[in-house]
PDB file of C-alpha atoms in Angstrom:
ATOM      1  CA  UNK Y 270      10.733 117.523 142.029  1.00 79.00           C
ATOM      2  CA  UNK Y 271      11.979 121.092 141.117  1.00 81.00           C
ATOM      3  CA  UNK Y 272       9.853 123.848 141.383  1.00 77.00           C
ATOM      4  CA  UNK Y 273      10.183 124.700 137.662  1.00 78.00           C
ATOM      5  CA  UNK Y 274       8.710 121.332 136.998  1.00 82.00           C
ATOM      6  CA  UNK Y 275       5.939 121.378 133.615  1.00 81.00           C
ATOM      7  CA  UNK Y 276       2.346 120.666 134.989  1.00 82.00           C
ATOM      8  CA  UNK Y 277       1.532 118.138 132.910  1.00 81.00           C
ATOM      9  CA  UNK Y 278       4.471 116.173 133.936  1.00 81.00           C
ATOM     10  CA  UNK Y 279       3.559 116.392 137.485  1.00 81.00           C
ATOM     11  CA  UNK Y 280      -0.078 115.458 136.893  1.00 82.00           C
ATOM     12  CA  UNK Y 281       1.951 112.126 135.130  1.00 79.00           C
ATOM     13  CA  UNK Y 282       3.230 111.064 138.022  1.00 79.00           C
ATOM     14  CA  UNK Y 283       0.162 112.046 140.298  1.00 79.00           C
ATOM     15  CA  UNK Y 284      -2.363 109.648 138.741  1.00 79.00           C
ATOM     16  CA  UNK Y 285       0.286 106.386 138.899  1.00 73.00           C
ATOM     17  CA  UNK Y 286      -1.194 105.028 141.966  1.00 64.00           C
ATOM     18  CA  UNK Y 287      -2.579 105.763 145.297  1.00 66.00           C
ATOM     19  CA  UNK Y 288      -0.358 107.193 148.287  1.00 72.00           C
ATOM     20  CA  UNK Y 289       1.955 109.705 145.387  1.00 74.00           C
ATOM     21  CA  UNK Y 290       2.522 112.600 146.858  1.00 79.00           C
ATOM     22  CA  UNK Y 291       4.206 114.904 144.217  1.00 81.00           C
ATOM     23  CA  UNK Y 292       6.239 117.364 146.483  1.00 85.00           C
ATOM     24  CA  UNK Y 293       8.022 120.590 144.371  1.00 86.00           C
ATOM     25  CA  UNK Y 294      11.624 121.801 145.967  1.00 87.00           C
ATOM     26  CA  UNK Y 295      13.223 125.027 145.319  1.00 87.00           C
ATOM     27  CA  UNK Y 296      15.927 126.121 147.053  1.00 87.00           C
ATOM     28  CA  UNK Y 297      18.952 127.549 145.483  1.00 85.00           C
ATOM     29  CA  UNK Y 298      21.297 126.071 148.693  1.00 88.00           C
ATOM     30  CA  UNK Y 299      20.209 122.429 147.652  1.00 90.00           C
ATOM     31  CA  UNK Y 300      18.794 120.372 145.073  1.00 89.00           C
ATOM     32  CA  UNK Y 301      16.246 117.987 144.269  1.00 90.00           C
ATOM     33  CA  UNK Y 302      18.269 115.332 144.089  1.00 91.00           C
ATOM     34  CA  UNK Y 303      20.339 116.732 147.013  1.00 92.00           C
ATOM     35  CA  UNK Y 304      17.157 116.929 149.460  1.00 92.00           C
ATOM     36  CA  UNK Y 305      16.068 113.310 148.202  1.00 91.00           C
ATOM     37  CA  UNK Y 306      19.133 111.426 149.427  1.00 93.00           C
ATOM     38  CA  UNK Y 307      19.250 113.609 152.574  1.00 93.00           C
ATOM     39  CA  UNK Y 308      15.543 112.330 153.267  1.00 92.00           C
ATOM     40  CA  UNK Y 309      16.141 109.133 151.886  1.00 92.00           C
ATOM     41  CA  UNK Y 310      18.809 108.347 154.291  1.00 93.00           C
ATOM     42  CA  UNK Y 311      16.116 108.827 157.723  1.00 95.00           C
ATOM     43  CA  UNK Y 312      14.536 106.414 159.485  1.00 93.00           C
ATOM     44  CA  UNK Y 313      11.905 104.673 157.485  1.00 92.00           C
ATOM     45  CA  UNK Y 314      12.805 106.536 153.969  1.00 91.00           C
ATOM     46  CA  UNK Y 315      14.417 104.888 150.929  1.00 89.00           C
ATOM     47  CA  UNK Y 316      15.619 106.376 147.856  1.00 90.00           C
ATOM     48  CA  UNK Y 317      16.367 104.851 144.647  1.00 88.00           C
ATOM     49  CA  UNK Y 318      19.124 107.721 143.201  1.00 90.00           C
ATOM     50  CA  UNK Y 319      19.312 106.938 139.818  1.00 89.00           C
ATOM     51  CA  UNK Y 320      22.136 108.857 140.203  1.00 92.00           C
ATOM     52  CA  UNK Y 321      24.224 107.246 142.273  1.00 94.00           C
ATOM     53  CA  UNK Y 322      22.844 103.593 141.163  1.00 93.00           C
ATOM     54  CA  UNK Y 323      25.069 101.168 138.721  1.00 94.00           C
ATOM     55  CA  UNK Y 324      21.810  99.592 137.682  1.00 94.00           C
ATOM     56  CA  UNK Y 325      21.099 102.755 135.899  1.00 95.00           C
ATOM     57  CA  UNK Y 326      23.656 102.342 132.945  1.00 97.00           C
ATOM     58  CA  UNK Y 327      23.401  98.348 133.440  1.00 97.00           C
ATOM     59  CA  UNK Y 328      20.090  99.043 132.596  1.00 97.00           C
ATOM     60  CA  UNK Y 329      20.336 100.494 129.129  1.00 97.00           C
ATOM     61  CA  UNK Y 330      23.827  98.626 128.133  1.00 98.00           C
ATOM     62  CA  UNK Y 331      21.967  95.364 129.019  1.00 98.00           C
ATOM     63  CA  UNK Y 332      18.396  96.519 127.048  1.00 97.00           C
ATOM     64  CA  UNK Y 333      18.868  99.632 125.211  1.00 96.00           C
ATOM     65  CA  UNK Y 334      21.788  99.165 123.449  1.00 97.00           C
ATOM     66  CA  UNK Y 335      21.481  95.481 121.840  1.00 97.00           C
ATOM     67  CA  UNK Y 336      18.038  96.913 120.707  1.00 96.00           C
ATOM     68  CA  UNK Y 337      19.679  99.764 119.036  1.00 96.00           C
ATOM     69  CA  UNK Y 338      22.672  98.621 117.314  1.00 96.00           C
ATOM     70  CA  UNK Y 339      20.503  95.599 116.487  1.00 95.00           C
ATOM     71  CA  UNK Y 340      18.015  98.112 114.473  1.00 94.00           C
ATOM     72  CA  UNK Y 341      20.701 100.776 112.884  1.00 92.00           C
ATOM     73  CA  UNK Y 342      24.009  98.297 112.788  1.00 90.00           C
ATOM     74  CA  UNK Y 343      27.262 100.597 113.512  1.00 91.00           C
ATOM     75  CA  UNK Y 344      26.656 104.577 113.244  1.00 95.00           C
ATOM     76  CA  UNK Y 345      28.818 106.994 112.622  1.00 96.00           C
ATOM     77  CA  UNK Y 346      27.165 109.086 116.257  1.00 97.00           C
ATOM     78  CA  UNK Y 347      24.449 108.346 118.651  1.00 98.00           C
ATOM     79  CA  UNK Y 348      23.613 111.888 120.268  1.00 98.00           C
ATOM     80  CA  UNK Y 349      21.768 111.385 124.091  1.00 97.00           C
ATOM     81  CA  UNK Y 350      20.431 114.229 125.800  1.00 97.00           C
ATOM     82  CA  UNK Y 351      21.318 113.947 129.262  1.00 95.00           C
ATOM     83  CA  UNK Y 352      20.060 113.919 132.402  1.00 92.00           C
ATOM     84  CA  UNK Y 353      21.530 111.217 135.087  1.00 93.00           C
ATOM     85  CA  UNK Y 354      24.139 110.294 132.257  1.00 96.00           C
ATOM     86  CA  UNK Y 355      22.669 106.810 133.069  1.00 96.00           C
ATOM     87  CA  UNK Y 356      22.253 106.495 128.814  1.00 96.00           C
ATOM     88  CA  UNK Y 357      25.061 107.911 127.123  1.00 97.00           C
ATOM     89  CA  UNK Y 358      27.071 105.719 129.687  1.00 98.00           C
ATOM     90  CA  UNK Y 359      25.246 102.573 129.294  1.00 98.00           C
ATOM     91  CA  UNK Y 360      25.298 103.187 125.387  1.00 98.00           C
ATOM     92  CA  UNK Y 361      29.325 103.798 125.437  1.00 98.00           C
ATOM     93  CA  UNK Y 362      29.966 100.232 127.691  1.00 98.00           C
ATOM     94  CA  UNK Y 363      27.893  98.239 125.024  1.00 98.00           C
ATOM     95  CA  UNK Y 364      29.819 100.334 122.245  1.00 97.00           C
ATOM     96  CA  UNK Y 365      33.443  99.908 123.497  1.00 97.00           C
ATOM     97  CA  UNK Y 366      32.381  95.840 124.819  1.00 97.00           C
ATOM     98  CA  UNK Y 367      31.206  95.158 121.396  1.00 96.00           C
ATOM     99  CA  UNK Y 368      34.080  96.929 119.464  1.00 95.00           C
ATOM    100  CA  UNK Y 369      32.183  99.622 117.584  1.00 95.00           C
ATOM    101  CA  UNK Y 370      33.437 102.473 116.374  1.00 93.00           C
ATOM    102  CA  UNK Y 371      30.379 104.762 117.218  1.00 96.00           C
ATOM    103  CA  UNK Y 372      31.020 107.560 119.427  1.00 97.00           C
ATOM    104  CA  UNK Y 373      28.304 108.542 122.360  1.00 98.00           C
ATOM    105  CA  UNK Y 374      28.058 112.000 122.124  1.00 98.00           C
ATOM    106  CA  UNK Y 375      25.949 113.171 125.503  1.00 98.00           C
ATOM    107  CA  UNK Y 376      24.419 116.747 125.473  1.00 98.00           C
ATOM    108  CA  UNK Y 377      23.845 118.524 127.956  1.00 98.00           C
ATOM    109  CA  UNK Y 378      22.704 122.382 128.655  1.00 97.00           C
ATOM    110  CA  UNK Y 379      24.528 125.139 128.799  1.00 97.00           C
ATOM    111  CA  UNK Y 380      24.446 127.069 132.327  1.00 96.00           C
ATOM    112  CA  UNK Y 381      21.269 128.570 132.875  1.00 94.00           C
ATOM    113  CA  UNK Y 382      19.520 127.028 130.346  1.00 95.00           C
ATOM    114  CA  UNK Y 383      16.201 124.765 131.218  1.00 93.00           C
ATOM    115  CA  UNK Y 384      15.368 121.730 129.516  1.00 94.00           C
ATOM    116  CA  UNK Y 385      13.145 118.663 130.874  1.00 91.00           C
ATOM    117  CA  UNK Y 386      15.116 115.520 131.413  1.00 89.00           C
ATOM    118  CA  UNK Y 387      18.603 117.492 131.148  1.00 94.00           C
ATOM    119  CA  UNK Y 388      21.123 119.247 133.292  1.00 93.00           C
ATOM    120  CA  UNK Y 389      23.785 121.497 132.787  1.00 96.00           C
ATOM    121  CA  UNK Y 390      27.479 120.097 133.073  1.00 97.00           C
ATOM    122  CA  UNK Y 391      27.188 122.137 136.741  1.00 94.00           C
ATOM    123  CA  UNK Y 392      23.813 120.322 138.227  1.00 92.00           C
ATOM    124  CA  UNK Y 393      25.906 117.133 136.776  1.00 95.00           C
ATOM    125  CA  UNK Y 394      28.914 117.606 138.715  1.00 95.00           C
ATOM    126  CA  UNK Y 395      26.987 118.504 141.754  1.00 93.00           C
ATOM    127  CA  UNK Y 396      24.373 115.615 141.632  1.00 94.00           C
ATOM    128  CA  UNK Y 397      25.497 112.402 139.575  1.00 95.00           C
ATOM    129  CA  UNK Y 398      27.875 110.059 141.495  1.00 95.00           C
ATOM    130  CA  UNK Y 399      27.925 107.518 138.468  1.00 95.00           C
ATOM    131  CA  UNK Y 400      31.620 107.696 137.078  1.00 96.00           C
ATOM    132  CA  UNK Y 401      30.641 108.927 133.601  1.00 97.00           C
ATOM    133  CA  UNK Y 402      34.081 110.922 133.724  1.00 97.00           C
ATOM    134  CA  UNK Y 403      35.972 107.806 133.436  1.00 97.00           C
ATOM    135  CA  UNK Y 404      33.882 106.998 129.900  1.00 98.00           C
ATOM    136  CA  UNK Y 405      33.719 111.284 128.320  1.00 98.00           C
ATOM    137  CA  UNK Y 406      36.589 113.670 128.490  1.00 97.00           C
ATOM    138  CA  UNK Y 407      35.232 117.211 128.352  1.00 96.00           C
ATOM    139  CA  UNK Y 408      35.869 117.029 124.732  1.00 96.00           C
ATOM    140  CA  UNK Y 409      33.194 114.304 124.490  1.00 97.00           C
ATOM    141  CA  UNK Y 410      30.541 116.832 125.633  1.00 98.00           C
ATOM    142  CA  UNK Y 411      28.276 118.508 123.593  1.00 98.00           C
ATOM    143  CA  UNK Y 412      25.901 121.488 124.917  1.00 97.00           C
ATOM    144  CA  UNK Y 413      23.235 122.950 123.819  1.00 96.00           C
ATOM    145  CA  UNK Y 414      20.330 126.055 124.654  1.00 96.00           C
ATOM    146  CA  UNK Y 415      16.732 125.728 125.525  1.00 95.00           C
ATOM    147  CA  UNK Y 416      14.747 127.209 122.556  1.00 94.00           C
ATOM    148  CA  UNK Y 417      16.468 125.287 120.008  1.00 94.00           C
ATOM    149  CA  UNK Y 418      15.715 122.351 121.546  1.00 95.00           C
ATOM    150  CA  UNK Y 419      11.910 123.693 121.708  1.00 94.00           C
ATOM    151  CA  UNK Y 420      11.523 124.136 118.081  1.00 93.00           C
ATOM    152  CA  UNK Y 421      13.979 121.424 116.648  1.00 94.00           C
ATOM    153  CA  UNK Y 422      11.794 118.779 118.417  1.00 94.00           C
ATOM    154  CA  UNK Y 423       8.683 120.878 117.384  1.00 92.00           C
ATOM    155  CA  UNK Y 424       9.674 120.634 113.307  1.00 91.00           C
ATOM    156  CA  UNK Y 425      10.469 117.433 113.980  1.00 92.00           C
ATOM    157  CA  UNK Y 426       6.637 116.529 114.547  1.00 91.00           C
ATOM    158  CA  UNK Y 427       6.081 117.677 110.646  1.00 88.00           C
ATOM    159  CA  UNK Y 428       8.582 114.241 109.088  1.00 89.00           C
ATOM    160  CA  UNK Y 429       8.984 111.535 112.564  1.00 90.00           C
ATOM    161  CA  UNK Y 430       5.614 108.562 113.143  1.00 89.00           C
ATOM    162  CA  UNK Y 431       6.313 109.817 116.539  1.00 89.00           C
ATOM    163  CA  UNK Y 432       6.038 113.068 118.697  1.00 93.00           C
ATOM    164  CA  UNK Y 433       8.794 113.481 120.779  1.00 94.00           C
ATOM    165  CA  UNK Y 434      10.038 115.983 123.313  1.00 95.00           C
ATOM    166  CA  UNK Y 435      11.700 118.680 124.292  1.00 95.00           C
ATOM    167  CA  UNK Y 436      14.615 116.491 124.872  1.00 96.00           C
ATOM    168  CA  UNK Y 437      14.893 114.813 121.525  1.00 96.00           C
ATOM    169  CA  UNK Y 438      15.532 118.419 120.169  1.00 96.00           C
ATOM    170  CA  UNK Y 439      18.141 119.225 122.515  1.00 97.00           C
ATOM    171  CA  UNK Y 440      19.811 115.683 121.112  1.00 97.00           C
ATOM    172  CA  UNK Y 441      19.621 116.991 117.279  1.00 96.00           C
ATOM    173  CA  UNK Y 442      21.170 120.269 118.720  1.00 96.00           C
ATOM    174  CA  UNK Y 443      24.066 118.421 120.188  1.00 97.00           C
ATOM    175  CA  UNK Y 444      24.283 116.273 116.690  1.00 97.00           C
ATOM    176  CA  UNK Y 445      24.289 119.330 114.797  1.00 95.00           C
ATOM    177  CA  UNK Y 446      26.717 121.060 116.699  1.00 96.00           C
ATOM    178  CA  UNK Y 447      29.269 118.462 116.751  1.00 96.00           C
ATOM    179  CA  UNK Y 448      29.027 117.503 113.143  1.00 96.00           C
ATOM    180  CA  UNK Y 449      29.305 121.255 112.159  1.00 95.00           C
ATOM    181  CA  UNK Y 450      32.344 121.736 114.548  1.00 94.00           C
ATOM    182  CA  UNK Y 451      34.248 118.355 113.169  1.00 95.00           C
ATOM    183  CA  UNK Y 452      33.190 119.920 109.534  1.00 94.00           C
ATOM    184  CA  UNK Y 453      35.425 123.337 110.501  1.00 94.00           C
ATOM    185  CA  UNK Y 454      38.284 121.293 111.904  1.00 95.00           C
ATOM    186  CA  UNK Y 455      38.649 119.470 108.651  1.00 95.00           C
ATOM    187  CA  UNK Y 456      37.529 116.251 111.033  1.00 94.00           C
ATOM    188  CA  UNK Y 457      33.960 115.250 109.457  1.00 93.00           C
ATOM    189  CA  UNK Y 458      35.493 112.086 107.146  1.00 93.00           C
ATOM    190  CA  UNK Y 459      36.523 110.507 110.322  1.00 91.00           C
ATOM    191  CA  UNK Y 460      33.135 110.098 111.635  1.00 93.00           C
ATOM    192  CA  UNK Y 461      32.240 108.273 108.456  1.00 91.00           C
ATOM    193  CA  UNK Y 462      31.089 104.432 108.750  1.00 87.00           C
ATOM    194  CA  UNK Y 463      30.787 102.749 105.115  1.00 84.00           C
ATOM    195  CA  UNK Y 464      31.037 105.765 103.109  1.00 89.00           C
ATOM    196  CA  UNK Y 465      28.122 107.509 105.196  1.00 92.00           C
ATOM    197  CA  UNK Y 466      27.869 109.703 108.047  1.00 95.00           C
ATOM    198  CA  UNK Y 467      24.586 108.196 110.177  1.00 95.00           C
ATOM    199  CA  UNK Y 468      23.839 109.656 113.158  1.00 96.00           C
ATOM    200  CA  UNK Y 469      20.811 108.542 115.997  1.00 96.00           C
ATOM    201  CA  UNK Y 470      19.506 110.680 118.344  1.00 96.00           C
ATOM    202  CA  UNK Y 471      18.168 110.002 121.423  1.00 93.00           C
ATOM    203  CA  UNK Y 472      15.613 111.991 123.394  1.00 81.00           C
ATOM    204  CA  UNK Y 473      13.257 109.590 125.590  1.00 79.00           C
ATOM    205  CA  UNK Y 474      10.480 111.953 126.005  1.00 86.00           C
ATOM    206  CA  UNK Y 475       7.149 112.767 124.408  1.00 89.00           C
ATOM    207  CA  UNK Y 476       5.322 115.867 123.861  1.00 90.00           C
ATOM    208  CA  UNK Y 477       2.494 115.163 125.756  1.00 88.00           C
ATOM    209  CA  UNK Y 478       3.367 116.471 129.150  1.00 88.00           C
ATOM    210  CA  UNK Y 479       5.131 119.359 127.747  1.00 90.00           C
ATOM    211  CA  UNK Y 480       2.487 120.913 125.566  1.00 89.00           C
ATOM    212  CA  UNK Y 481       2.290 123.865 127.314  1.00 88.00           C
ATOM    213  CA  UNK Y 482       6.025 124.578 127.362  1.00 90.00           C
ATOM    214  CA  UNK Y 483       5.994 124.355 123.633  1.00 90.00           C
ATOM    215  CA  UNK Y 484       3.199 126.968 123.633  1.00 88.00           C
ATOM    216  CA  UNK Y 485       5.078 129.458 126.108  1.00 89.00           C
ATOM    217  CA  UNK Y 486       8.469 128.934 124.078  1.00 90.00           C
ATOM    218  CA  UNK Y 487       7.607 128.860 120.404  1.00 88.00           C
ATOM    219  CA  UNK Y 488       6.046 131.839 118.837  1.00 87.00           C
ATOM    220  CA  UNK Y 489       3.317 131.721 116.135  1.00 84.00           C
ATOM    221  CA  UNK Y 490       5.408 132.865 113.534  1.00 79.00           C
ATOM    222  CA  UNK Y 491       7.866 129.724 114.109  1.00 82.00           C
ATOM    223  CA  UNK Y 492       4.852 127.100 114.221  1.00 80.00           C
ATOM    224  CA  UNK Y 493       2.816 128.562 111.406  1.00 79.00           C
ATOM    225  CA  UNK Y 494       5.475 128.627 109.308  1.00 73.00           C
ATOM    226  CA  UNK Y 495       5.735 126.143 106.187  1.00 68.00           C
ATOM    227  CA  UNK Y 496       8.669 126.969 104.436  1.00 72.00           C
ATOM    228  CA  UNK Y 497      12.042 124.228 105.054  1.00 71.00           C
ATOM    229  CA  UNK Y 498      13.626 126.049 108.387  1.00 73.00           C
ATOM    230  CA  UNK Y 499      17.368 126.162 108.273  1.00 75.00           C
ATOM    231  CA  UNK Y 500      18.001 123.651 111.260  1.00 74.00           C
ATOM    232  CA  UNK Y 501      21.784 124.217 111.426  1.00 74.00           C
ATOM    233  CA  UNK Y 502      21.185 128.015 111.967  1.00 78.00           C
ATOM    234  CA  UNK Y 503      18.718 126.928 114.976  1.00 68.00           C
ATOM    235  CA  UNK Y 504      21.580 124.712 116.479  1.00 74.00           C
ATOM    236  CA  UNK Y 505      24.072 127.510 116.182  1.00 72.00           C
TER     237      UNK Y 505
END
């Protein structure tokens, strides 16, 4: 796992079962993923590689999706941050199988930023072997920054049944971005479906192991704070 990884995420995984051993990589010369399938591939090692593995977008076009579309019926956008692109690429088979005409927007961070369960379009290059290219043109991208994503998904806790995470507000970046930049090219009617723009966002994890994150990255003012924030100002 990288170095940079929250602790309540690693103490997650450590109580799963007997025999984990949670081991933390930095090293600037290779990543995480990078030093998994080099000590997957020894004697006596095995690594899954969500990555590299067609059973991760089989996955969510086969469950995910029907669930979905099922629930919301065609949307105008479906917003996924991303991480192994293993979503946004099983959400885009189902969507162009079935004849929808919702686009799969996947976000990911700009360079340098830091967000749990995302990567910058770099770390993506480098470390995903799934062909998500052949499904998003660059144009298809989104990106988004790491304190928006902090305190969208934070203000989010005050309307949703549900407290999500960190990613989840890097998702509503991405949506707000994209519908603000279709709004200045005169292209926002084109995203409607009935009469309505409807937009889901997907961001798969909670708060819980992140709770000290959204301590360290959201000051007191910006929590205690009860007036309606200006969200599109946060994405921008």
């Amino acid at each position: 796992m990288p170095a940079g990884t929250a602790r309540g995420k690693i103490n997650a995984i450590s109580v799963m079962g007997g025999g984990v051993e949670v081991v933390l990589h930095s090293d600037p010369a290779e990543t995480p993923v990078e030093r998994a399938r080099r000590e997957g591939a020894q004697e006596g090692n095995y690594t899954l590689d969500q990555y590299d593995n067609w059973r991760n977008p089989w996955a969510h076009k086969t469950h995910l999706a029907p669930q979905l579309f099922s629930a919301t019926g065609e949307v105008s956008l479906v917003a996924v941050a991303s991480g192994t692109m293993g979503t946004c690429m099983g959400l885009r088979q189902y969507v162009d199988e079935h004849g929808l005409g919702t686009r799969v927007l996947p976000v990911l961070l700009e360079e340098h930023h830091e967000v749990p369960g995302a990567r910058p379009l770099s770390k993506v290059q480098k470390d995903i072997r799934l062909p998500w290219q052949k499904l998003f043109a660059p144009q298809d991208l989104e990106f988004g920054t790491r304190h928006p994503s902090f305190l969208l998904a934070y203000y989010s806790w005050r309307v949703l049944p549900q407290m999500l995470g960190p990613s989840f507000g890097l998702a509503f970046q991405g949506a707000l971005r994209r519908l603000h930049r279709e709004k200045v090219a005169g292209r926002l009617d084109g995203l409607r479906t009935r009469g309505k723009i409807e937009v889901v966002l997907v961001g798969a994890d909670s708060y819980l192991p992140y709770l000290d994150l959204f301590l360290g990255e959201t000051q007191s003012d910006e929590r205690h704070t009860y007036d309606s924030p200006d969200l599109l100002s946060f994405a921008l």
